[in-house]
Amino acid sequence: MSSAHAPVSNPFKQPKAVWAVAFACVISFMGIGLVDPILPALSSKLHATPSQVSLLFTSYLVVTAVAMLVTGWVSSRIGAKRTLIAGLVLIVVFSALAGLSGSIGGIVGFRAGWGLGNALFIATSLAVIVASSSGGFAGAIILYETALGVGIAIGPLLGGELGGISWRGPFFGVAVLMAIALAATVTLVRPTPRPARRTGVLDPIRALRHRGLLTMGLTALCYNWGFFTVLGFAPFPMGLDAHRLGYVFTGWGLLVALFSVFGAPRLQARFGIAKTLYANLVLFSADILVIALFTDNTTVLVCCVIVAGVFIGVNNTVTTQAVMTIAPVERPVASAAYGFIRFIGGGLAPFAAGKLAEGVNVHAPFYVGAASVLLGVVVLATAHRQLGEAERVQAAELAAAAPAAARREELQEEALAEDLGSAT
């Protein structure tokens, strides 16, 4: 069966444990966009430059990237559930401390601790969802990316409302919501067996010797440079208050969610992995280029930022599936290696954007972001053969999973019919 005609499994038929982790993922990803509406307010209230404020993203994502290298080592020794809990506890503690801080340096430091918890949680949550999912591998990835999109969509809306009260509000909001996610994880997620082989600290680095995984990681680094230039710097030239910034990035996040769940699977089924990614990256680069050309026009800037959600949603789902398929290593190791490279790009981009704006002009960060995403297309093309192999593997997995999924649906329908019969 070719990938062009492969069926898409239902990602929403999942056990309670998967839904519990997905719920925690929603709240975790809310933390990415929650601070977006308050970036200009932080700059004003704490007398910080845009590049200093952008360090909130840099410290968070760079620490997340480096910590990704040890997530497998930790998880293979204490188990996935305990690793999830440890990550959630760290996020609760450091987000609350960020809210209590009175300086930009303190917030940046606490965001670094937040990033450590984020790494433990993100890498492990993806592995748990994939391992526990009953909707197939592709369905598990779609569910994970749905959680990402919903979290990113709700985060700015809540951040804008809380930020309208105080810039401290979003940080305390994350602490409360992650405490709820922690309670859900403790009560609903069952302990998973530890892997037969313990993961070494250097395993993710060794995994990057595989050309396909390294190429996908470098492509993601280029793409995330553009992504986080838009996410981390675009709020400054918009000139909007916290409420309106929240609405803008909520619209952006909704498109991320919709195209992660509905757009990406259909585009991949129609055109395949390679063509979908090539076209999507080119269009995303063009969107950032329009932002660069019309940075001073608030209407164009807002519209292009919202539209960027389409390309980000498609890219996140298709790329994550490709990475987890293309890597000839265990999926947790592949996730850690891939996360290490891509979050480095995401972490450095907002800080570099602030410096470029201060040293050149407000358009420069977006020109660099557009060029970076276009460079990602060139890098991706060097792994065209591996992408084709990933398509064949995914098609085979879907074909193998289809009979089992159909049988589960038959059993569910039979059980429902029996219940109705006994009720009458």
PDB file of N, CA and C in Angstrom, residues 287-365:
ATOM      1  N   ASP A 287       5.752  33.343   3.944  1.00  0.00           N
ATOM      2  CA  ASP A 287       4.932  34.057   4.927  1.00  0.00           C
ATOM      3  C   ASP A 287       5.802  34.949   5.815  1.00  0.00           C
ATOM      4  N   ILE A 288       6.943  34.418   6.261  1.00  0.00           N
ATOM      5  CA  ILE A 288       7.851  35.222   7.095  1.00  0.00           C
ATOM      6  C   ILE A 288       8.457  36.363   6.281  1.00  0.00           C
ATOM      7  N   LEU A 289       8.702  36.110   4.993  1.00  0.00           N
ATOM      8  CA  LEU A 289       9.234  37.169   4.132  1.00  0.00           C
ATOM      9  C   LEU A 289       8.244  38.334   4.021  1.00  0.00           C
ATOM     10  N   VAL A 290       6.958  38.030   3.921  1.00  0.00           N
ATOM     11  CA  VAL A 290       5.940  39.089   3.886  1.00  0.00           C
ATOM     12  C   VAL A 290       5.965  39.876   5.200  1.00  0.00           C
ATOM     13  N   ILE A 291       6.138  39.164   6.315  1.00  0.00           N
ATOM     14  CA  ILE A 291       6.257  39.851   7.609  1.00  0.00           C
ATOM     15  C   ILE A 291       7.458  40.796   7.589  1.00  0.00           C
ATOM     16  N   ALA A 292       8.570  40.331   7.023  1.00  0.00           N
ATOM     17  CA  ALA A 292       9.776  41.165   6.962  1.00  0.00           C
ATOM     18  C   ALA A 292       9.542  42.420   6.128  1.00  0.00           C
ATOM     19  N   LEU A 293       8.817  42.265   5.032  1.00  0.00           N
ATOM     20  CA  LEU A 293       8.578  43.409   4.137  1.00  0.00           C
ATOM     21  C   LEU A 293       7.590  44.412   4.723  1.00  0.00           C
ATOM     22  N   PHE A 294       6.638  43.925   5.518  1.00  0.00           N
ATOM     23  CA  PHE A 294       5.562  44.793   6.016  1.00  0.00           C
ATOM     24  C   PHE A 294       5.494  44.795   7.545  1.00  0.00           C
ATOM     25  N   THR A 295       6.660  44.768   8.175  1.00  0.00           N
ATOM     26  CA  THR A 295       6.699  44.738   9.638  1.00  0.00           C
ATOM     27  C   THR A 295       6.025  45.960  10.246  1.00  0.00           C
ATOM     28  N   ASP A 296       6.063  47.092   9.565  1.00  0.00           N
ATOM     29  CA  ASP A 296       5.480  48.326  10.096  1.00  0.00           C
ATOM     30  C   ASP A 296       3.968  48.402   9.908  1.00  0.00           C
ATOM     31  N   ASN A 297       3.404  47.482   9.152  1.00  0.00           N
ATOM     32  CA  ASN A 297       1.964  47.466   8.902  1.00  0.00           C
ATOM     33  C   ASN A 297       1.323  46.457   9.857  1.00  0.00           C
ATOM     34  N   THR A 298       0.646  46.948  10.884  1.00  0.00           N
ATOM     35  CA  THR A 298       0.109  46.065  11.924  1.00  0.00           C
ATOM     36  C   THR A 298      -0.880  45.053  11.360  1.00  0.00           C
ATOM     37  N   THR A 299      -1.730  45.481  10.424  1.00  0.00           N
ATOM     38  CA  THR A 299      -2.736  44.571   9.862  1.00  0.00           C
ATOM     39  C   THR A 299      -2.085  43.399   9.134  1.00  0.00           C
ATOM     40  N   VAL A 300      -1.111  43.694   8.290  1.00  0.00           N
ATOM     41  CA  VAL A 300      -0.413  42.636   7.556  1.00  0.00           C
ATOM     42  C   VAL A 300       0.350  41.740   8.529  1.00  0.00           C
ATOM     43  N   LEU A 301       0.999  42.347   9.497  1.00  0.00           N
ATOM     44  CA  LEU A 301       1.774  41.586  10.477  1.00  0.00           C
ATOM     45  C   LEU A 301       0.883  40.618  11.236  1.00  0.00           C
ATOM     46  N   VAL A 302      -0.256  41.093  11.720  1.00  0.00           N
ATOM     47  CA  VAL A 302      -1.178  40.247  12.473  1.00  0.00           C
ATOM     48  C   VAL A 302      -1.695  39.104  11.602  1.00  0.00           C
ATOM     49  N   CYS A 303      -2.109  39.411  10.377  1.00  0.00           N
ATOM     50  CA  CYS A 303      -2.656  38.381   9.487  1.00  0.00           C
ATOM     51  C   CYS A 303      -1.613  37.305   9.167  1.00  0.00           C
ATOM     52  N   CYS A 304      -0.388  37.734   8.893  1.00  0.00           N
ATOM     53  CA  CYS A 304       0.664  36.766   8.548  1.00  0.00           C
ATOM     54  C   CYS A 304       1.061  35.900   9.745  1.00  0.00           C
ATOM     55  N   VAL A 305       1.061  36.471  10.933  1.00  0.00           N
ATOM     56  CA  VAL A 305       1.365  35.687  12.136  1.00  0.00           C
ATOM     57  C   VAL A 305       0.291  34.622  12.343  1.00  0.00           C
ATOM     58  N   ILE A 306      -0.975  34.991  12.175  1.00  0.00           N
ATOM     59  CA  ILE A 306      -2.056  34.013  12.337  1.00  0.00           C
ATOM     60  C   ILE A 306      -1.960  32.919  11.278  1.00  0.00           C
ATOM     61  N   VAL A 307      -1.734  33.303  10.025  1.00  0.00           N
ATOM     62  CA  VAL A 307      -1.626  32.335   8.932  1.00  0.00           C
ATOM     63  C   VAL A 307      -0.447  31.385   9.146  1.00  0.00           C
ATOM     64  N   ALA A 308       0.598  31.855   9.809  1.00  0.00           N
ATOM     65  CA  ALA A 308       1.760  30.991  10.078  1.00  0.00           C
ATOM     66  C   ALA A 308       1.361  29.736  10.837  1.00  0.00           C
ATOM     67  N   GLY A 309       0.262  29.789  11.577  1.00  0.00           N
ATOM     68  CA  GLY A 309      -0.205  28.614  12.297  1.00  0.00           C
ATOM     69  C   GLY A 309      -0.506  27.436  11.392  1.00  0.00           C
ATOM     70  N   VAL A 310      -0.942  27.715  10.167  1.00  0.00           N
ATOM     71  CA  VAL A 310      -1.212  26.649   9.195  1.00  0.00           C
ATOM     72  C   VAL A 310       0.057  25.855   8.920  1.00  0.00           C
ATOM     73  N   PHE A 311       1.137  26.560   8.605  1.00  0.00           N
ATOM     74  CA  PHE A 311       2.382  25.896   8.214  1.00  0.00           C
ATOM     75  C   PHE A 311       3.049  25.215   9.409  1.00  0.00           C
ATOM     76  N   ILE A 312       2.938  25.823  10.578  1.00  0.00           N
ATOM     77  CA  ILE A 312       3.527  25.232  11.779  1.00  0.00           C
ATOM     78  C   ILE A 312       2.794  23.951  12.152  1.00  0.00           C
ATOM     79  N   GLY A 313       1.453  23.964  12.054  1.00  0.00           N
ATOM     80  CA  GLY A 313       0.680  22.766  12.374  1.00  0.00           C
ATOM     81  C   GLY A 313       1.022  21.604  11.464  1.00  0.00           C
ATOM     82  N   VAL A 314       1.073  21.862  10.158  1.00  0.00           N
ATOM     83  CA  VAL A 314       1.411  20.806   9.205  1.00  0.00           C
ATOM     84  C   VAL A 314       2.818  20.286   9.455  1.00  0.00           C
ATOM     85  N   ASN A 315       3.764  21.203   9.625  1.00  0.00           N
ATOM     86  CA  ASN A 315       5.156  20.794   9.790  1.00  0.00           C
ATOM     87  C   ASN A 315       5.355  19.965  11.057  1.00  0.00           C
ATOM     88  N   ASN A 316       4.750  20.387  12.162  1.00  0.00           N
ATOM     89  CA  ASN A 316       4.948  19.670  13.422  1.00  0.00           C
ATOM     90  C   ASN A 316       4.524  18.213  13.315  1.00  0.00           C
ATOM     91  N   THR A 317       3.335  17.962  12.779  1.00  0.00           N
ATOM     92  CA  THR A 317       2.829  16.592  12.708  1.00  0.00           C
ATOM     93  C   THR A 317       3.615  15.739  11.725  1.00  0.00           C
ATOM     94  N   VAL A 318       3.803  16.237  10.510  1.00  0.00           N
ATOM     95  CA  VAL A 318       4.474  15.430   9.478  1.00  0.00           C
ATOM     96  C   VAL A 318       5.925  15.160   9.859  1.00  0.00           C
ATOM     97  N   THR A 319       6.614  16.187  10.379  1.00  0.00           N
ATOM     98  CA  THR A 319       8.020  16.009  10.737  1.00  0.00           C
ATOM     99  C   THR A 319       8.182  15.049  11.906  1.00  0.00           C
ATOM    100  N   THR A 320       7.327  15.170  12.925  1.00  0.00           N
ATOM    101  CA  THR A 320       7.451  14.283  14.085  1.00  0.00           C
ATOM    102  C   THR A 320       7.240  12.835  13.673  1.00  0.00           C
ATOM    103  N   GLN A 321       6.237  12.575  12.855  1.00  0.00           N
ATOM    104  CA  GLN A 321       6.027  11.205  12.370  1.00  0.00           C
ATOM    105  C   GLN A 321       7.235  10.712  11.592  1.00  0.00           C
ATOM    106  N   ALA A 322       7.771  11.566  10.722  1.00  0.00           N
ATOM    107  CA  ALA A 322       8.909  11.157   9.900  1.00  0.00           C
ATOM    108  C   ALA A 322      10.124  10.846  10.765  1.00  0.00           C
ATOM    109  N   VAL A 323      10.383  11.696  11.766  1.00  0.00           N
ATOM    110  CA  VAL A 323      11.541  11.480  12.642  1.00  0.00           C
ATOM    111  C   VAL A 323      11.425  10.161  13.385  1.00  0.00           C
ATOM    112  N   MET A 324      10.243   9.912  13.959  1.00  0.00           N
ATOM    113  CA  MET A 324      10.065   8.696  14.754  1.00  0.00           C
ATOM    114  C   MET A 324      10.088   7.442  13.885  1.00  0.00           C
ATOM    115  N   THR A 325       9.865   7.599  12.584  1.00  0.00           N
ATOM    116  CA  THR A 325       9.903   6.465  11.666  1.00  0.00           C
ATOM    117  C   THR A 325      11.289   6.283  11.072  1.00  0.00           C
ATOM    118  N   ILE A 326      11.940   7.380  10.751  1.00  0.00           N
ATOM    119  CA  ILE A 326      13.190   7.340   9.997  1.00  0.00           C
ATOM    120  C   ILE A 326      14.376   6.900  10.862  1.00  0.00           C
ATOM    121  N   ALA A 327      14.275   7.122  12.178  1.00  0.00           N
ATOM    122  CA  ALA A 327      15.407   6.862  13.062  1.00  0.00           C
ATOM    123  C   ALA A 327      15.550   5.361  13.333  1.00  0.00           C
ATOM    124  N   PRO A 328      16.734   4.777  13.108  1.00  0.00           N
ATOM    125  CA  PRO A 328      16.947   3.351  13.363  1.00  0.00           C
ATOM    126  C   PRO A 328      17.345   3.070  14.815  1.00  0.00           C
ATOM    127  N   VAL A 329      16.778   3.829  15.746  1.00  0.00           N
ATOM    128  CA  VAL A 329      17.048   3.652  17.178  1.00  0.00           C
ATOM    129  C   VAL A 329      15.719   3.653  17.915  1.00  0.00           C
ATOM    130  N   GLU A 330      15.763   3.374  19.234  1.00  0.00           N
ATOM    131  CA  GLU A 330      14.536   3.394  20.018  1.00  0.00           C
ATOM    132  C   GLU A 330      13.882   4.774  19.930  1.00  0.00           C
ATOM    133  N   ARG A 331      12.558   4.792  19.941  1.00  0.00           N
ATOM    134  CA  ARG A 331      11.852   6.055  19.751  1.00  0.00           C
ATOM    135  C   ARG A 331      12.140   7.084  20.847  1.00  0.00           C
ATOM    136  N   PRO A 332      12.260   6.697  22.128  1.00  0.00           N
ATOM    137  CA  PRO A 332      12.634   7.711  23.123  1.00  0.00           C
ATOM    138  C   PRO A 332      13.999   8.348  22.841  1.00  0.00           C
ATOM    139  N   VAL A 333      14.950   7.547  22.350  1.00  0.00           N
ATOM    140  CA  VAL A 333      16.280   8.072  22.016  1.00  0.00           C
ATOM    141  C   VAL A 333      16.175   9.008  20.811  1.00  0.00           C
ATOM    142  N   ALA A 334      15.385   8.603  19.815  1.00  0.00           N
ATOM    143  CA  ALA A 334      15.194   9.451  18.640  1.00  0.00           C
ATOM    144  C   ALA A 334      14.542  10.774  19.030  1.00  0.00           C
ATOM    145  N   SER A 335      13.544  10.703  19.915  1.00  0.00           N
ATOM    146  CA  SER A 335      12.861  11.918  20.353  1.00  0.00           C
ATOM    147  C   SER A 335      13.824  12.861  21.074  1.00  0.00           C
ATOM    148  N   ALA A 336      14.696  12.296  21.920  1.00  0.00           N
ATOM    149  CA  ALA A 336      15.651  13.121  22.658  1.00  0.00           C
ATOM    150  C   ALA A 336      16.674  13.766  21.724  1.00  0.00           C
ATOM    151  N   ALA A 337      17.194  12.988  20.762  1.00  0.00           N
ATOM    152  CA  ALA A 337      18.193  13.516  19.831  1.00  0.00           C
ATOM    153  C   ALA A 337      17.588  14.612  18.958  1.00  0.00           C
ATOM    154  N   TYR A 338      16.392  14.366  18.458  1.00  0.00           N
ATOM    155  CA  TYR A 338      15.711  15.336  17.613  1.00  0.00           C
ATOM    156  C   TYR A 338      15.365  16.597  18.413  1.00  0.00           C
ATOM    157  N   GLY A 339      14.853  16.408  19.631  1.00  0.00           N
ATOM    158  CA  GLY A 339      14.504  17.546  20.468  1.00  0.00           C
ATOM    159  C   GLY A 339      15.709  18.404  20.810  1.00  0.00           C
ATOM    160  N   PHE A 340      16.849  17.769  21.037  1.00  0.00           N
ATOM    161  CA  PHE A 340      18.072  18.502  21.357  1.00  0.00           C
ATOM    162  C   PHE A 340      18.424  19.497  20.257  1.00  0.00           C
ATOM    163  N   ILE A 341      18.396  19.045  19.008  1.00  0.00           N
ATOM    164  CA  ILE A 341      18.795  19.924  17.902  1.00  0.00           C
ATOM    165  C   ILE A 341      17.743  21.000  17.641  1.00  0.00           C
ATOM    166  N   ARG A 342      16.474  20.612  17.590  1.00  0.00           N
ATOM    167  CA  ARG A 342      15.453  21.594  17.183  1.00  0.00           C
ATOM    168  C   ARG A 342      15.251  22.673  18.231  1.00  0.00           C
ATOM    169  N   PHE A 343      15.357  22.325  19.519  1.00  0.00           N
ATOM    170  CA  PHE A 343      15.135  23.342  20.548  1.00  0.00           C
ATOM    171  C   PHE A 343      16.313  24.314  20.656  1.00  0.00           C
ATOM    172  N   ILE A 344      17.492  23.883  20.214  1.00  0.00           N
ATOM    173  CA  ILE A 344      18.612  24.821  20.155  1.00  0.00           C
ATOM    174  C   ILE A 344      18.268  25.975  19.207  1.00  0.00           C
ATOM    175  N   GLY A 345      17.735  25.635  18.035  1.00  0.00           N
ATOM    176  CA  GLY A 345      17.335  26.677  17.082  1.00  0.00           C
ATOM    177  C   GLY A 345      16.241  27.560  17.642  1.00  0.00           C
ATOM    178  N   GLY A 346      15.248  26.948  18.280  1.00  0.00           N
ATOM    179  CA  GLY A 346      14.162  27.722  18.858  1.00  0.00           C
ATOM    180  C   GLY A 346      14.607  28.622  19.988  1.00  0.00           C
ATOM    181  N   GLY A 347      15.610  28.176  20.740  1.00  0.00           N
ATOM    182  CA  GLY A 347      16.080  28.975  21.871  1.00  0.00           C
ATOM    183  C   GLY A 347      16.925  30.172  21.461  1.00  0.00           C
ATOM    184  N   LEU A 348      17.762  30.004  20.461  1.00  0.00           N
ATOM    185  CA  LEU A 348      18.663  31.086  20.058  1.00  0.00           C
ATOM    186  C   LEU A 348      17.975  32.144  19.201  1.00  0.00           C
ATOM    187  N   ALA A 349      16.927  31.749  18.462  1.00  0.00           N
ATOM    188  CA  ALA A 349      16.298  32.667  17.503  1.00  0.00           C
ATOM    189  C   ALA A 349      15.715  33.936  18.132  1.00  0.00           C
ATOM    190  N   PRO A 350      14.930  33.864  19.226  1.00  0.00           N
ATOM    191  CA  PRO A 350      14.361  35.108  19.764  1.00  0.00           C
ATOM    192  C   PRO A 350      15.416  36.092  20.251  1.00  0.00           C
ATOM    193  N   PHE A 351      16.484  35.577  20.881  1.00  0.00           N
ATOM    194  CA  PHE A 351      17.550  36.463  21.351  1.00  0.00           C
ATOM    195  C   PHE A 351      18.268  37.109  20.173  1.00  0.00           C
ATOM    196  N   ALA A 352      18.569  36.300  19.153  1.00  0.00           N
ATOM    197  CA  ALA A 352      19.221  36.842  17.953  1.00  0.00           C
ATOM    198  C   ALA A 352      18.317  37.864  17.271  1.00  0.00           C
ATOM    199  N   ALA A 353      17.005  37.615  17.283  1.00  0.00           N
ATOM    200  CA  ALA A 353      16.063  38.556  16.669  1.00  0.00           C
ATOM    201  C   ALA A 353      16.111  39.909  17.369  1.00  0.00           C
ATOM    202  N   GLY A 354      16.147  39.880  18.703  1.00  0.00           N
ATOM    203  CA  GLY A 354      16.226  41.132  19.447  1.00  0.00           C
ATOM    204  C   GLY A 354      17.498  41.899  19.152  1.00  0.00           C
ATOM    205  N   LYS A 355      18.609  41.191  19.072  1.00  0.00           N
ATOM    206  CA  LYS A 355      19.885  41.839  18.780  1.00  0.00           C
ATOM    207  C   LYS A 355      19.912  42.411  17.358  1.00  0.00           C
ATOM    208  N   LEU A 356      19.353  41.663  16.403  1.00  0.00           N
ATOM    209  CA  LEU A 356      19.303  42.158  15.027  1.00  0.00           C
ATOM    210  C   LEU A 356      18.445  43.415  14.926  1.00  0.00           C
ATOM    211  N   ALA A 357      17.328  43.411  15.644  1.00  0.00           N
ATOM    212  CA  ALA A 357      16.458  44.588  15.611  1.00  0.00           C
ATOM    213  C   ALA A 357      17.141  45.801  16.221  1.00  0.00           C
ATOM    214  N   GLU A 358      17.904  45.581  17.302  1.00  0.00           N
ATOM    215  CA  GLU A 358      18.608  46.682  17.957  1.00  0.00           C
ATOM    216  C   GLU A 358      19.784  47.166  17.121  1.00  0.00           C
ATOM    217  N   GLY A 359      20.466  46.233  16.429  1.00  0.00           N
ATOM    218  CA  GLY A 359      21.670  46.603  15.680  1.00  0.00           C
ATOM    219  C   GLY A 359      21.427  46.982  14.244  1.00  0.00           C
ATOM    220  N   VAL A 360      20.352  46.485  13.623  1.00  0.00           N
ATOM    221  CA  VAL A 360      20.077  46.765  12.210  1.00  0.00           C
ATOM    222  C   VAL A 360      18.750  47.513  12.105  1.00  0.00           C
ATOM    223  N   ASN A 361      17.658  46.780  12.044  1.00  0.00           N
ATOM    224  CA  ASN A 361      16.319  47.381  12.064  1.00  0.00           C
ATOM    225  C   ASN A 361      15.306  46.296  12.388  1.00  0.00           C
ATOM    226  N   VAL A 362      14.048  46.673  12.523  1.00  0.00           N
ATOM    227  CA  VAL A 362      13.015  45.747  12.976  1.00  0.00           C
ATOM    228  C   VAL A 362      12.679  44.704  11.914  1.00  0.00           C
ATOM    229  N   HIS A 363      13.049  44.951  10.654  1.00  0.00           N
ATOM    230  CA  HIS A 363      12.776  44.009   9.571  1.00  0.00           C
ATOM    231  C   HIS A 363      13.784  42.860   9.536  1.00  0.00           C
ATOM    232  N   ALA A 364      15.009  43.116   9.969  1.00  0.00           N
ATOM    233  CA  ALA A 364      16.116  42.168   9.816  1.00  0.00           C
ATOM    234  C   ALA A 364      15.841  40.785  10.416  1.00  0.00           C
ATOM    235  N   PRO A 365      15.272  40.685  11.639  1.00  0.00           N
ATOM    236  CA  PRO A 365      15.048  39.352  12.207  1.00  0.00           C
ATOM    237  C   PRO A 365      14.190  38.465  11.323  1.00  0.00           C
TER     238      PRO A 365
END
